[in-house]
Amino acid sequence: MSPRSSASGIPFASYVAIGDSFTEGVGDELADGRVRGWADFVALGMAAASEEPFRYANLAIRGRKLGPIVDEQVEPAIALRPDLVSLNGGGNDIMRPRVSIEGVARTLMDAADRVVASGSHMLLLSGANPSAHLPLGGLIRRRGEELAEAVRAMLPREGITFVDNWADQNLEDIRYWSADRLHLGPLGHARVASNVLTAFGIPVPTEWGVEEVAAAPPGERTRRTAEYYRRYVLPWIGRRLTGRSSGDGRAAKIAELTVVDPASARPL
């Protein structure tokens, strides 16, 4: 199945995003406390390019490992009968002490096959590579590379579009990351969205400034201070030790397909 055609001139009229903090938009916090993120940007870009109402839902919840993403989000996404479903997952899995990379890749592809069988097009995408800025970055880089290679080895497949953000070396620049260095900041989310829109042949809104940022000199690598460990690393370790998740008690931020207002797109 290829991206379907539509009278609006873009391949889709509705889109549901599923996943973890990457897809929820953590790191791209707005003034009112909400998070935005690359999937919201993709919906805005598609709405801006469409001549018809474009609908969008985001079921992603931060902190979720891949198993709960698949168990809790795939069927609700399919039930909304969207033209397009996106899935990113496994990032939280590869940060655990033990993980089966092959198992994560197979779970991703099985979920993608379920989405395609339901009649929706599947956008499968890898996350950006944060390893240059994190403690134990070498381990994360190795596992991330193994996961990316395992997924690439299963592609291409009918009905699936793969956007390989892990291979986008520009995204490793510190300018694209938030203060915790684990989640993308606004610039990084906008770049991921531009990668997705470009994969579907949809124009990237110029007001996002993606090309200008990419052309600017790279940012300087920052040091990990005691304050950084106190604010970000120790709470993360505490959640792992107690079996808690940053997503405990949270609900999907956009649980139903909702018409997107293209005028809500704002420059970074």
Tab-separated table of C-alpha atoms in Angstrom:
chain	number	residue	atom	x	y	z
A	1	MET	CA	0.000	0.000	0.000
A	2	SER	CA	1.357	3.385	-0.977
A	3	PRO	CA	0.348	6.696	0.615
A	4	ARG	CA	-3.165	7.240	-0.649
A	5	SER	CA	-4.045	10.161	-2.871
A	6	SER	CA	-6.563	12.796	-1.833
A	7	ALA	CA	-8.373	15.724	-3.371
A	8	SER	CA	-6.443	18.067	-1.099
A	9	GLY	CA	-3.144	17.370	-2.840
A	10	ILE	CA	-1.472	15.670	0.162
A	11	PRO	CA	-1.447	11.902	0.794
A	12	PHE	CA	-3.539	11.943	3.998
A	13	ALA	CA	-6.514	13.631	5.642
A	14	SER	CA	-6.065	12.208	9.155
A	15	TYR	CA	-3.099	11.216	11.327
A	16	VAL	CA	-2.650	9.461	14.693
A	17	ALA	CA	0.720	9.487	16.500
A	18	ILE	CA	1.646	6.806	19.053
A	19	GLY	CA	4.789	6.329	21.128
A	20	ASP	CA	6.603	7.699	24.165
A	21	SER	CA	8.025	11.094	25.222
A	22	PHE	CA	9.652	11.632	21.824
A	23	THR	CA	6.260	11.599	20.114
A	24	GLU	CA	4.368	13.254	22.970
A	25	GLY	CA	6.704	16.223	22.488
A	26	VAL	CA	8.639	16.370	25.767
A	27	GLY	CA	11.386	18.981	25.521
A	28	ASP	CA	9.237	21.347	23.452
A	29	GLU	CA	7.303	22.933	26.304
A	30	LEU	CA	4.989	25.853	25.580
A	31	ALA	CA	4.365	28.849	27.840
A	32	ASP	CA	1.067	27.391	29.084
A	33	GLY	CA	2.747	24.160	30.234
A	34	ARG	CA	1.638	21.997	27.304
A	35	VAL	CA	4.150	20.141	25.150
A	36	ARG	CA	4.172	20.433	21.373
A	37	GLY	CA	6.755	18.302	19.534
A	38	TRP	CA	7.506	16.971	16.068
A	39	ALA	CA	4.193	15.103	15.594
A	40	ASP	CA	2.260	18.317	16.260
A	41	PHE	CA	4.507	20.068	13.746
A	42	VAL	CA	3.827	17.329	11.172
A	43	ALA	CA	0.087	17.745	11.673
A	44	LEU	CA	0.437	21.514	11.251
A	45	GLY	CA	2.506	21.067	8.090
A	46	MET	CA	0.001	18.646	6.599
A	47	ALA	CA	-2.916	20.893	7.540
A	48	ALA	CA	-1.196	23.897	5.955
A	49	ALA	CA	-0.698	21.958	2.712
A	50	SER	CA	-4.249	20.598	2.627
A	51	GLU	CA	-7.252	22.235	0.986
A	52	GLU	CA	-9.574	20.200	3.232
A	53	PRO	CA	-9.876	19.862	7.039
A	54	PHE	CA	-7.005	17.805	8.435
A	55	ARG	CA	-7.552	15.775	11.631
A	56	TYR	CA	-4.933	14.700	14.160
A	57	ALA	CA	-4.673	12.731	17.417
A	58	ASN	CA	-1.662	12.042	19.639
A	59	LEU	CA	-1.881	9.037	21.974
A	60	ALA	CA	1.809	8.991	22.992
A	61	ILE	CA	2.689	8.975	26.692
A	62	ARG	CA	6.137	9.695	28.107
A	63	GLY	CA	8.145	6.969	29.816
A	64	ARG	CA	6.469	4.087	27.985
A	65	LYS	CA	8.545	1.090	26.940
A	66	LEU	CA	7.671	-0.487	23.614
A	67	GLY	CA	5.518	-3.298	25.044
A	68	PRO	CA	3.056	-0.930	26.748
A	69	ILE	CA	3.020	1.335	23.683
A	70	VAL	CA	1.907	-1.584	21.536
A	71	ASP	CA	-0.500	-2.989	24.141
A	72	GLU	CA	-2.124	0.345	25.035
A	73	GLN	CA	-1.952	2.496	21.914
A	74	VAL	CA	-2.012	0.448	18.683
A	75	GLU	CA	-5.624	-0.742	18.843
A	76	PRO	CA	-7.009	2.658	19.964
A	77	ALA	CA	-5.110	4.244	17.068
A	78	ILE	CA	-6.498	1.727	14.574
A	79	ALA	CA	-10.007	2.244	15.980
A	80	LEU	CA	-9.843	5.912	14.945
A	81	ARG	CA	-9.444	4.728	11.314
A	82	PRO	CA	-6.840	7.323	10.312
A	83	ASP	CA	-5.126	7.511	6.940
A	84	LEU	CA	-1.723	7.647	8.664
A	85	VAL	CA	-0.312	6.232	11.920
A	86	SER	CA	3.189	7.006	13.197
A	87	LEU	CA	5.149	4.851	15.628
A	88	ASN	CA	8.436	5.396	17.392
A	89	GLY	CA	9.403	3.250	20.352
A	90	GLY	CA	12.227	1.295	21.944
A	91	GLY	CA	14.229	4.261	23.218
A	92	ASN	CA	13.274	3.539	26.813
A	93	ASP	CA	13.975	-0.160	26.291
A	94	ILE	CA	17.569	0.287	25.134
A	95	MET	CA	18.358	2.355	28.241
A	96	ARG	CA	17.537	-0.566	30.545
A	97	PRO	CA	20.341	-2.856	31.816
A	98	ARG	CA	19.137	-5.760	29.672
A	99	VAL	CA	17.332	-5.652	26.356
A	100	SER	CA	16.841	-7.834	23.293
A	101	ILE	CA	17.505	-5.560	20.346
A	102	GLU	CA	16.141	-8.164	17.949
A	103	GLY	CA	13.011	-8.448	20.074
A	104	VAL	CA	12.446	-4.693	20.058
A	105	ALA	CA	12.856	-4.544	16.278
A	106	ARG	CA	10.474	-7.446	15.744
A	107	THR	CA	7.859	-5.882	18.038
A	108	LEU	CA	8.094	-2.617	16.103
A	109	MET	CA	7.624	-4.397	12.784
A	110	ASP	CA	4.773	-6.576	14.043
A	111	ALA	CA	2.960	-3.432	15.223
A	112	ALA	CA	3.609	-1.767	11.877
A	113	ASP	CA	2.180	-4.792	10.048
A	114	ARG	CA	-0.977	-4.620	12.192
A	115	VAL	CA	-1.446	-0.957	11.284
A	116	VAL	CA	-0.962	-1.627	7.561
A	117	ALA	CA	-3.366	-4.591	7.681
A	118	SER	CA	-5.997	-2.271	9.173
A	119	GLY	CA	-5.854	-0.054	6.080
A	120	SER	CA	-3.737	2.826	7.428
A	121	HIS	CA	-0.338	3.843	6.099
A	122	MET	CA	2.477	3.356	8.626
A	123	LEU	CA	5.082	6.002	9.383
A	124	LEU	CA	7.853	4.209	11.265
A	125	LEU	CA	10.620	6.478	12.465
A	126	SER	CA	13.734	6.247	14.565
A	127	GLY	CA	14.522	8.764	17.273
A	128	ALA	CA	17.425	11.184	17.151
A	129	ASN	CA	20.764	10.151	18.661
A	130	PRO	CA	21.394	11.802	22.087
A	131	SER	CA	24.461	9.760	23.000
A	132	ALA	CA	27.062	12.519	22.521
A	133	HIS	CA	25.562	14.458	25.437
A	134	LEU	CA	24.619	11.726	27.960
A	135	PRO	CA	26.341	9.709	30.680
A	136	LEU	CA	26.964	6.176	29.366
A	137	GLY	CA	26.585	7.641	25.892
A	138	GLY	CA	28.762	4.973	24.321
A	139	LEU	CA	26.393	2.199	25.422
A	140	ILE	CA	23.363	4.114	24.181
A	141	ARG	CA	25.030	4.784	20.831
A	142	ARG	CA	25.936	1.116	20.368
A	143	ARG	CA	22.466	-0.128	21.210
A	144	GLY	CA	20.816	2.600	19.148
A	145	GLU	CA	22.931	1.680	16.138
A	146	GLU	CA	22.051	-1.997	16.579
A	147	LEU	CA	18.339	-1.209	16.764
A	148	ALA	CA	18.479	1.073	13.732
A	149	GLU	CA	20.317	-1.595	11.738
A	150	ALA	CA	17.841	-4.286	12.800
A	151	VAL	CA	14.896	-2.161	11.643
A	152	ARG	CA	16.584	-1.171	8.374
A	153	ALA	CA	17.216	-4.857	7.631
A	154	MET	CA	13.433	-5.479	7.667
A	155	LEU	CA	12.697	-2.700	5.173
A	156	PRO	CA	11.424	-1.680	2.706
A	157	ARG	CA	7.921	-3.067	3.211
A	158	GLU	CA	4.669	-2.269	1.453
A	159	GLY	CA	2.618	0.331	3.278
A	160	ILE	CA	5.460	1.546	5.514
A	161	THR	CA	7.426	4.788	5.218
A	162	PHE	CA	10.600	4.823	7.334
A	163	VAL	CA	12.204	8.102	8.437
A	164	ASP	CA	15.694	7.454	9.796
A	165	ASN	CA	16.347	10.277	12.261
A	166	TRP	CA	19.064	8.241	13.977
A	167	ALA	CA	21.127	8.596	10.794
A	168	ASP	CA	20.624	12.389	10.713
A	169	GLN	CA	23.982	13.498	12.102
A	170	ASN	CA	22.920	17.140	12.226
A	171	LEU	CA	20.453	16.181	14.961
A	172	GLU	CA	23.361	15.262	17.237
A	173	ASP	CA	24.211	18.976	17.565
A	174	ILE	CA	23.570	20.256	21.106
A	175	ARG	CA	21.400	23.073	19.717
A	176	TYR	CA	18.685	20.552	18.917
A	177	TRP	CA	18.436	19.185	22.474
A	178	SER	CA	16.627	20.326	25.605
A	179	ALA	CA	18.282	21.029	28.959
A	180	ASP	CA	18.078	17.376	30.030
A	181	ARG	CA	19.926	16.328	26.820
A	182	LEU	CA	17.763	13.239	26.572
A	183	HIS	CA	14.818	14.916	24.833
A	184	LEU	CA	14.856	17.116	21.765
A	185	GLY	CA	14.199	20.827	22.188
A	186	PRO	CA	11.973	22.918	19.887
A	187	LEU	CA	14.611	23.110	17.147
A	188	GLY	CA	15.111	19.347	17.189
A	189	HIS	CA	11.397	18.606	17.057
A	190	ALA	CA	11.024	20.988	14.114
A	191	ARG	CA	13.876	19.250	12.270
A	192	VAL	CA	12.351	15.799	12.814
A	193	ALA	CA	9.035	17.137	11.500
A	194	SER	CA	10.817	18.498	8.444
A	195	ASN	CA	12.370	15.061	7.841
A	196	VAL	CA	8.893	13.505	7.942
A	197	LEU	CA	7.225	16.071	5.692
A	198	THR	CA	10.098	15.811	3.205
A	199	ALA	CA	9.700	12.010	3.106
A	200	PHE	CA	6.101	12.515	1.971
A	201	GLY	CA	6.904	15.324	-0.477
A	202	ILE	CA	5.058	17.926	1.612
A	203	PRO	CA	6.544	21.438	1.812
A	204	VAL	CA	8.187	22.417	5.111
A	205	PRO	CA	6.799	25.779	6.296
A	206	THR	CA	9.540	28.373	5.937
A	207	GLU	CA	8.573	30.055	9.217
A	208	TRP	CA	9.962	27.054	11.103
A	209	GLY	CA	13.460	28.207	10.140
A	210	VAL	CA	14.748	24.652	9.697
A	211	GLU	CA	17.091	25.421	6.813
A	212	GLU	CA	18.525	28.527	8.501
A	213	VAL	CA	19.279	26.627	11.699
A	214	ALA	CA	20.944	23.787	9.791
A	215	ALA	CA	23.152	26.273	7.930
A	216	ALA	CA	24.334	28.007	11.124
A	217	PRO	CA	27.575	26.971	12.872
A	218	PRO	CA	27.200	24.020	15.264
A	219	GLY	CA	26.731	24.700	18.948
A	220	GLU	CA	29.468	24.212	21.516
A	221	ARG	CA	29.338	21.036	23.539
A	222	THR	CA	28.296	21.799	27.108
A	223	ARG	CA	29.677	20.179	30.248
A	224	ARG	CA	27.660	17.990	32.580
A	225	THR	CA	27.677	19.827	35.902
A	226	ALA	CA	26.666	18.730	39.392
A	227	GLU	CA	23.422	20.665	38.888
A	228	TYR	CA	22.711	18.677	35.729
A	229	TYR	CA	23.083	15.383	37.594
A	230	ARG	CA	20.914	16.657	40.469
A	231	ARG	CA	18.085	17.898	38.241
A	232	TYR	CA	17.986	15.190	35.582
A	233	VAL	CA	20.131	12.100	36.166
A	234	LEU	CA	19.327	11.341	39.818
A	235	PRO	CA	15.521	11.595	39.371
A	236	TRP	CA	15.771	9.268	36.375
A	237	ILE	CA	17.770	6.741	38.414
A	238	GLY	CA	15.258	7.075	41.248
A	239	ARG	CA	12.363	6.178	38.966
A	240	ARG	CA	14.215	3.141	37.656
A	241	LEU	CA	14.967	1.894	41.174
A	242	THR	CA	11.376	2.304	42.352
A	243	GLY	CA	9.683	1.047	39.192
A	244	ARG	CA	8.002	4.373	38.532
A	245	SER	CA	7.620	6.139	35.190
A	246	SER	CA	7.412	9.800	34.246
A	247	GLY	CA	4.192	8.881	32.451
A	248	ASP	CA	2.409	7.322	35.432
A	249	GLY	CA	-1.120	8.712	35.678
A	250	ARG	CA	-0.916	10.608	32.406
A	251	ALA	CA	-3.483	10.413	29.622
A	252	ALA	CA	-3.071	11.026	25.896
A	253	LYS	CA	-2.837	14.742	25.148
A	254	ILE	CA	-5.120	14.514	22.061
A	255	ALA	CA	-7.190	11.359	22.453
A	256	GLU	CA	-9.580	11.891	19.523
A	257	LEU	CA	-9.084	12.989	15.944
A	258	THR	CA	-9.309	16.777	16.055
A	259	VAL	CA	-9.324	19.290	13.204
A	260	VAL	CA	-6.008	21.147	13.067
A	261	ASP	CA	-5.969	24.906	12.588
A	262	PRO	CA	-3.080	25.647	10.205
A	263	ALA	CA	-2.991	29.223	11.494
A	264	SER	CA	-1.765	27.896	14.858
A	265	ALA	CA	1.668	27.182	13.335
A	266	ARG	CA	4.206	29.585	14.820
A	267	PRO	CA	7.844	30.296	14.067
A	268	LEU	CA	10.332	28.971	16.605
